[in-house]
Amino acid sequence: MTLHDAAGQDRLAQAPPVVADTLAAQLESLDLAGRLALAAGLGHAVFTTSLGIEDQVITAAIGTHRLPIEVSTLETGRLFKETVDLIGETEERYGIAIHRFTPEQGDVDAYVAKYGMNGFYESVEARHACCHVRKLKPLARALSGADVWITGLRRGQSGNRAATPFAEYDAERNLIKINPLADWDMETIRAHVSAEAIPVNPLHARGYPSIGCEPCTRAIKPGEPERAGRWWWENDEKRECGLHVPESAAQPIPPVSQIAR
């Protein structure tokens, strides 16, 4: 299956849920390399990595099998040094280029002018506005022209992600989203990382199973869910940055033109 037929017709415009459901059924029976190869064969495929342990598993498979998948990351300007260092280490290890997408300086300046550098601690609105500037807008550039978006989403990461499918249609971006590790648990991931000697973020060993921007991430406590350390000061148990939920379902974000004083 490809997302475009010989006549150049867009299958997504015809029946996107059917396409996604068919792909999900095909992906379930494949191993990781097979899932990624299938995704690569659908068209222009982009994998966005946060350099977390599951994302490193996917990057390693792409590099090892020399798959035609573009690897990109959102270098927000607030990442841990360990995360930034891992980008170069991973590129060297697998002989690949990881494309960095950074926020526009004008957007950052406008945010700081309204909320302050760390205004995201003060309200959910301010936090979503920061994620919009530093992550969502760069993501839009990373996915520009993509037919397929590959992610490291897993069902075991949080209750909010428990129903993560292998494939789904992203209506806002008009592309197919592939989650090749949807059914992998952390024990399986760690075993795979050990067997393949995959480089991972040293913060994982310090109690950070899920790693985002430094000011917004803490180590988790024993018994807490994997993503409990993300935006820990907020009360909403389903808190997300907006990358993997429709913006229409998240708190409204003011246009950057309205952020400045």
mmCIF file of C-alpha atoms in Angstrom:
data_model
loop_
_atom_site.group_PDB
_atom_site.id
_atom_site.type_symbol
_atom_site.label_atom_id
_atom_site.label_comp_id
_atom_site.label_asym_id
_atom_site.label_seq_id
_atom_site.Cartn_x
_atom_site.Cartn_y
_atom_site.Cartn_z
ATOM 1 C CA MET A 1 0.000 0.000 0.000
ATOM 2 C CA THR A 2 1.108 3.545 -0.761
ATOM 3 C CA LEU A 3 -0.643 6.745 0.153
ATOM 4 C CA HIS A 4 -0.744 7.776 -3.495
ATOM 5 C CA ASP A 5 -1.847 5.572 -6.397
ATOM 6 C CA ALA A 6 -0.412 5.515 -9.914
ATOM 7 C CA ALA A 7 -2.705 8.335 -11.000
ATOM 8 C CA GLY A 8 -1.410 10.536 -8.199
ATOM 9 C CA GLN A 9 -4.686 10.451 -6.298
ATOM 10 C CA ASP A 10 -4.444 11.031 -2.575
ATOM 11 C CA ARG A 11 -5.816 8.009 -0.743
ATOM 12 C CA LEU A 12 -5.981 10.032 2.473
ATOM 13 C CA ALA A 13 -8.502 12.361 0.882
ATOM 14 C CA GLN A 14 -10.683 9.384 -0.014
ATOM 15 C CA ALA A 15 -10.943 7.354 3.187
ATOM 16 C CA PRO A 16 -8.271 8.207 5.789
ATOM 17 C CA PRO A 17 -9.714 6.138 8.671
ATOM 18 C CA VAL A 18 -9.864 3.061 6.428
ATOM 19 C CA VAL A 19 -6.263 3.585 5.332
ATOM 20 C CA ALA A 20 -5.128 3.905 8.941
ATOM 21 C CA ASP A 21 -7.088 0.840 10.088
ATOM 22 C CA THR A 22 -5.672 -1.261 7.247
ATOM 23 C CA LEU A 23 -2.136 -0.146 8.083
ATOM 24 C CA ALA A 24 -2.638 -0.847 11.788
ATOM 25 C CA ALA A 25 -3.626 -4.431 11.024
ATOM 26 C CA GLN A 26 -0.573 -4.897 8.799
ATOM 27 C CA LEU A 27 1.830 -3.348 11.297
ATOM 28 C CA GLU A 28 0.688 -5.501 14.208
ATOM 29 C CA SER A 29 2.154 -8.676 12.704
ATOM 30 C CA LEU A 30 5.557 -7.169 11.825
ATOM 31 C CA ASP A 31 8.733 -6.693 13.845
ATOM 32 C CA LEU A 32 10.135 -3.200 14.365
ATOM 33 C CA ALA A 33 12.275 -3.193 11.225
ATOM 34 C CA GLY A 34 9.309 -4.416 9.191
ATOM 35 C CA ARG A 35 7.026 -1.766 10.644
ATOM 36 C CA LEU A 36 9.494 0.980 9.801
ATOM 37 C CA ALA A 37 10.112 -0.384 6.310
ATOM 38 C CA LEU A 38 6.375 -0.413 5.650
ATOM 39 C CA ALA A 39 6.106 3.185 6.866
ATOM 40 C CA ALA A 40 9.026 4.231 4.666
ATOM 41 C CA GLY A 41 7.320 2.718 1.639
ATOM 42 C CA LEU A 42 4.234 4.887 2.046
ATOM 43 C CA GLY A 43 5.895 8.109 0.931
ATOM 44 C CA HIS A 44 7.951 10.860 2.558
ATOM 45 C CA ALA A 45 8.366 9.560 6.113
ATOM 46 C CA VAL A 46 9.618 11.712 8.996
ATOM 47 C CA PHE A 47 10.522 10.391 12.441
ATOM 48 C CA THR A 48 10.580 13.022 15.190
ATOM 49 C CA THR A 49 12.786 12.021 18.105
ATOM 50 C CA SER A 50 13.020 13.502 21.573
ATOM 51 C CA LEU A 51 16.112 11.335 22.196
ATOM 52 C CA GLY A 52 14.256 9.330 24.850
ATOM 53 C CA ILE A 53 14.953 5.608 25.218
ATOM 54 C CA GLU A 54 12.098 4.474 22.935
ATOM 55 C CA ASP A 55 13.051 7.034 20.315
ATOM 56 C CA GLN A 56 16.639 5.816 20.428
ATOM 57 C CA VAL A 57 15.384 2.298 19.656
ATOM 58 C CA ILE A 58 13.633 3.619 16.542
ATOM 59 C CA THR A 59 16.605 5.747 15.450
ATOM 60 C CA ALA A 60 18.921 2.748 15.852
ATOM 61 C CA ALA A 61 16.659 0.623 13.641
ATOM 62 C CA ILE A 62 16.481 3.348 10.977
ATOM 63 C CA GLY A 63 20.253 3.717 10.954
ATOM 64 C CA THR A 64 21.088 0.021 11.158
ATOM 65 C CA HIS A 65 18.753 -0.933 8.322
ATOM 66 C CA ARG A 66 19.535 2.211 6.295
ATOM 67 C CA LEU A 67 15.855 3.032 5.917
ATOM 68 C CA PRO A 68 14.817 6.101 3.879
ATOM 69 C CA ILE A 69 13.256 7.889 6.835
ATOM 70 C CA GLU A 70 14.126 11.465 7.753
ATOM 71 C CA VAL A 71 15.069 11.817 11.420
ATOM 72 C CA SER A 72 14.298 15.180 13.027
ATOM 73 C CA THR A 73 14.290 16.630 16.517
ATOM 74 C CA LEU A 74 12.848 19.736 18.139
ATOM 75 C CA GLU A 75 15.766 21.563 19.721
ATOM 76 C CA THR A 76 13.665 23.849 21.889
ATOM 77 C CA GLY A 77 16.474 25.874 23.455
ATOM 78 C CA ARG A 78 15.588 24.537 26.911
ATOM 79 C CA LEU A 79 16.758 20.921 26.593
ATOM 80 C CA PHE A 80 19.044 19.184 29.074
ATOM 81 C CA LYS A 81 22.729 19.246 28.076
ATOM 82 C CA GLU A 82 22.661 15.446 28.175
ATOM 83 C CA THR A 83 19.930 15.431 25.538
ATOM 84 C CA VAL A 84 21.766 17.833 23.239
ATOM 85 C CA ASP A 85 24.985 15.840 23.582
ATOM 86 C CA LEU A 86 23.141 12.643 22.662
ATOM 87 C CA ILE A 87 22.120 14.094 19.283
ATOM 88 C CA GLY A 88 25.729 14.196 18.077
ATOM 89 C CA GLU A 89 26.600 10.855 19.640
ATOM 90 C CA THR A 90 23.666 9.192 17.885
ATOM 91 C CA GLU A 91 24.510 10.747 14.521
ATOM 92 C CA GLU A 92 28.069 9.461 14.750
ATOM 93 C CA ARG A 93 27.062 6.006 15.932
ATOM 94 C CA TYR A 94 24.566 5.351 13.124
ATOM 95 C CA GLY A 95 25.962 7.539 10.357
ATOM 96 C CA ILE A 96 22.783 9.584 10.025
ATOM 97 C CA ALA A 97 21.880 13.245 10.129
ATOM 98 C CA ILE A 98 19.348 14.359 12.726
ATOM 99 C CA HIS A 99 17.712 17.546 11.495
ATOM 100 C CA ARG A 100 17.315 20.181 14.210
ATOM 101 C CA PHE A 101 14.247 22.406 14.225
ATOM 102 C CA THR A 102 14.461 25.390 16.562
ATOM 103 C CA PRO A 103 11.906 28.019 17.594
ATOM 104 C CA GLU A 104 11.847 31.380 15.832
ATOM 105 C CA GLN A 105 13.650 33.986 17.930
ATOM 106 C CA GLY A 106 10.865 36.504 17.369
ATOM 107 C CA ASP A 107 8.337 34.050 18.796
ATOM 108 C CA VAL A 108 10.523 33.409 21.852
ATOM 109 C CA ASP A 109 11.042 37.133 22.415
ATOM 110 C CA ALA A 110 7.304 37.762 22.190
ATOM 111 C CA TYR A 111 6.598 34.982 24.679
ATOM 112 C CA VAL A 112 9.164 36.274 27.157
ATOM 113 C CA ALA A 113 7.822 39.807 26.822
ATOM 114 C CA LYS A 114 4.355 38.662 27.868
ATOM 115 C CA TYR A 115 4.965 35.801 30.288
ATOM 116 C CA GLY A 116 8.630 35.984 31.303
ATOM 117 C CA MET A 117 11.304 33.399 30.576
ATOM 118 C CA ASN A 118 9.777 30.852 32.981
ATOM 119 C CA GLY A 119 6.185 32.042 32.874
ATOM 120 C CA PHE A 120 4.968 28.528 32.136
ATOM 121 C CA TYR A 121 5.009 27.820 35.881
ATOM 122 C CA GLU A 122 2.335 30.461 36.456
ATOM 123 C CA SER A 123 -0.581 29.140 34.389
ATOM 124 C CA VAL A 124 -1.626 26.377 32.009
ATOM 125 C CA GLU A 125 -2.224 29.026 29.360
ATOM 126 C CA ALA A 126 1.366 30.249 29.642
ATOM 127 C CA ARG A 127 2.727 26.719 29.554
ATOM 128 C CA HIS A 128 0.743 25.828 26.442
ATOM 129 C CA ALA A 129 1.877 29.068 24.831
ATOM 130 C CA CYS A 130 5.509 28.119 25.499
ATOM 131 C CA CYS A 131 5.012 24.637 24.039
ATOM 132 C CA HIS A 132 3.343 26.224 21.024
ATOM 133 C CA VAL A 133 6.338 28.458 20.340
ATOM 134 C CA ARG A 134 9.114 26.002 21.171
ATOM 135 C CA LYS A 135 7.580 22.728 19.974
ATOM 136 C CA LEU A 136 4.399 22.944 17.908
ATOM 137 C CA LYS A 137 5.551 25.563 15.417
ATOM 138 C CA PRO A 138 8.940 23.852 14.859
ATOM 139 C CA LEU A 139 7.092 20.532 14.500
ATOM 140 C CA ALA A 140 4.988 22.014 11.709
ATOM 141 C CA ARG A 141 8.198 22.845 9.850
ATOM 142 C CA ALA A 142 9.654 19.400 10.529
ATOM 143 C CA LEU A 143 6.561 17.718 9.070
ATOM 144 C CA SER A 144 6.136 20.049 6.104
ATOM 145 C CA GLY A 145 5.643 17.898 3.016
ATOM 146 C CA ALA A 146 5.545 14.637 4.975
ATOM 147 C CA ASP A 147 3.147 11.817 4.094
ATOM 148 C CA VAL A 148 3.981 9.795 7.218
ATOM 149 C CA TRP A 149 4.882 10.865 10.735
ATOM 150 C CA ILE A 150 6.648 8.215 12.838
ATOM 151 C CA THR A 151 6.627 8.618 16.635
ATOM 152 C CA GLY A 152 7.810 6.797 19.741
ATOM 153 C CA LEU A 153 4.401 6.778 21.419
ATOM 154 C CA ARG A 154 3.684 3.706 23.547
ATOM 155 C CA ARG A 155 0.568 2.518 25.354
ATOM 156 C CA GLY A 156 2.471 2.082 28.612
ATOM 157 C CA GLN A 157 3.682 5.685 28.843
ATOM 158 C CA SER A 158 0.530 7.037 30.477
ATOM 159 C CA GLY A 159 -3.167 6.418 30.870
ATOM 160 C CA ASN A 160 -3.767 9.066 28.237
ATOM 161 C CA ARG A 161 -1.812 6.955 25.728
ATOM 162 C CA ALA A 162 -3.179 3.535 26.704
ATOM 163 C CA ALA A 163 -5.143 3.160 23.460
ATOM 164 C CA THR A 164 -2.320 4.254 21.126
ATOM 165 C CA PRO A 165 -2.853 2.496 17.755
ATOM 166 C CA PHE A 166 -0.118 1.352 15.387
ATOM 167 C CA ALA A 167 -1.456 3.751 12.762
ATOM 168 C CA GLU A 168 -3.858 6.678 12.844
ATOM 169 C CA TYR A 169 -4.906 9.532 10.635
ATOM 170 C CA ASP A 170 -3.816 12.987 11.780
ATOM 171 C CA ALA A 171 -6.565 15.175 10.348
ATOM 172 C CA GLU A 172 -4.961 18.470 11.343
ATOM 173 C CA ARG A 173 -1.764 17.648 9.454
ATOM 174 C CA ASN A 174 -3.367 15.419 6.779
ATOM 175 C CA LEU A 175 -0.895 12.591 7.189
ATOM 176 C CA ILE A 176 -0.673 9.092 8.571
ATOM 177 C CA LYS A 177 0.907 8.768 11.994
ATOM 178 C CA ILE A 178 2.748 5.509 12.673
ATOM 179 C CA ASN A 179 3.525 4.398 16.240
ATOM 180 C CA PRO A 180 5.757 1.333 15.720
ATOM 181 C CA LEU A 181 6.424 0.798 19.438
ATOM 182 C CA ALA A 182 2.789 1.075 20.533
ATOM 183 C CA ASP A 183 2.814 -2.437 22.023
ATOM 184 C CA TRP A 184 6.334 -2.406 23.516
ATOM 185 C CA ASP A 185 6.630 -2.217 27.297
ATOM 186 C CA MET A 186 9.587 -0.720 29.146
ATOM 187 C CA GLU A 187 11.053 -4.116 30.008
ATOM 188 C CA THR A 188 11.163 -5.050 26.312
ATOM 189 C CA ILE A 189 12.723 -1.706 25.417
ATOM 190 C CA ARG A 190 15.442 -1.960 28.041
ATOM 191 C CA ALA A 191 16.276 -5.510 26.981
ATOM 192 C CA HIS A 192 16.529 -4.407 23.341
ATOM 193 C CA VAL A 193 18.730 -1.425 24.248
ATOM 194 C CA SER A 194 21.052 -3.699 26.216
ATOM 195 C CA ALA A 195 21.247 -6.347 23.487
ATOM 196 C CA GLU A 196 21.968 -3.791 20.748
ATOM 197 C CA ALA A 197 24.165 -1.487 22.879
ATOM 198 C CA ILE A 198 22.045 1.493 21.859
ATOM 199 C CA PRO A 199 23.232 4.823 23.330
ATOM 200 C CA VAL A 200 20.665 6.372 25.653
ATOM 201 C CA ASN A 201 20.294 9.528 27.686
ATOM 202 C CA PRO A 202 22.173 9.172 31.008
ATOM 203 C CA LEU A 203 19.264 10.925 32.711
ATOM 204 C CA HIS A 204 17.244 7.714 32.424
ATOM 205 C CA ALA A 205 19.538 6.133 35.004
ATOM 206 C CA ARG A 206 18.879 9.081 37.318
ATOM 207 C CA GLY A 207 15.124 8.580 37.494
ATOM 208 C CA TYR A 208 13.956 10.374 34.358
ATOM 209 C CA PRO A 209 12.010 7.853 32.225
ATOM 210 C CA SER A 210 10.417 10.672 30.192
ATOM 211 C CA ILE A 211 12.619 13.638 29.300
ATOM 212 C CA GLY A 212 11.515 16.953 27.872
ATOM 213 C CA CYS A 213 12.715 20.497 28.427
ATOM 214 C CA GLU A 214 14.885 20.894 31.537
ATOM 215 C CA PRO A 215 12.652 23.373 33.431
ATOM 216 C CA CYS A 216 9.589 21.206 32.815
ATOM 217 C CA THR A 217 10.965 17.773 33.741
ATOM 218 C CA ARG A 218 11.814 16.192 37.088
ATOM 219 C CA ALA A 219 12.816 12.709 38.175
ATOM 220 C CA ILE A 220 9.856 10.535 39.156
ATOM 221 C CA LYS A 221 9.219 9.006 42.541
ATOM 222 C CA PRO A 222 8.932 5.233 43.127
ATOM 223 C CA GLY A 223 5.588 3.958 41.852
ATOM 224 C CA GLU A 224 4.787 7.034 39.771
ATOM 225 C CA PRO A 225 3.785 6.686 36.088
ATOM 226 C CA GLU A 226 6.498 7.192 33.462
ATOM 227 C CA ARG A 227 5.345 10.684 32.544
ATOM 228 C CA ALA A 228 4.650 11.945 36.068
ATOM 229 C CA GLY A 229 7.767 14.096 35.916
ATOM 230 C CA ARG A 230 6.485 16.170 32.982
ATOM 231 C CA TRP A 231 4.877 19.521 33.945
ATOM 232 C CA TRP A 232 4.625 18.105 37.457
ATOM 233 C CA TRP A 233 3.229 21.344 38.932
ATOM 234 C CA GLU A 234 -0.025 20.987 36.968
ATOM 235 C CA ASN A 235 -2.992 19.040 38.322
ATOM 236 C CA ASP A 236 -4.335 17.612 35.064
ATOM 237 C CA GLU A 237 -3.339 13.932 34.932
ATOM 238 C CA LYS A 238 -3.736 13.970 31.132
ATOM 239 C CA ARG A 239 -1.366 16.887 30.631
ATOM 240 C CA GLU A 240 0.355 16.965 27.234
ATOM 241 C CA CYS A 241 2.314 19.566 25.288
ATOM 242 C CA GLY A 242 0.023 19.377 22.279
ATOM 243 C CA LEU A 243 2.268 17.435 19.918
ATOM 244 C CA HIS A 244 0.085 14.342 20.090
ATOM 245 C CA VAL A 245 -3.356 15.789 20.748
ATOM 246 C CA PRO A 246 -5.368 17.987 18.381
ATOM 247 C CA GLU A 247 -4.756 21.657 19.101
ATOM 248 C CA SER A 248 -8.531 22.081 19.060
ATOM 249 C CA ALA A 249 -8.675 19.806 22.113
ATOM 250 C CA ALA A 250 -5.969 21.678 23.992
ATOM 251 C CA GLN A 251 -6.224 25.039 25.698
ATOM 252 C CA PRO A 252 -6.529 27.800 23.067
ATOM 253 C CA ILE A 253 -3.189 29.408 22.210
ATOM 254 C CA PRO A 254 -3.094 33.096 21.344
ATOM 255 C CA PRO A 255 -1.422 33.924 18.026
ATOM 256 C CA VAL A 256 2.198 35.030 18.433
ATOM 257 C CA SER A 257 1.166 38.441 17.134
ATOM 258 C CA GLN A 258 -1.015 38.775 20.231
ATOM 259 C CA ILE A 259 1.588 37.561 22.722
ATOM 260 C CA ALA A 260 3.699 40.694 22.645
ATOM 261 C CA ARG A 261 2.642 43.498 24.951
#
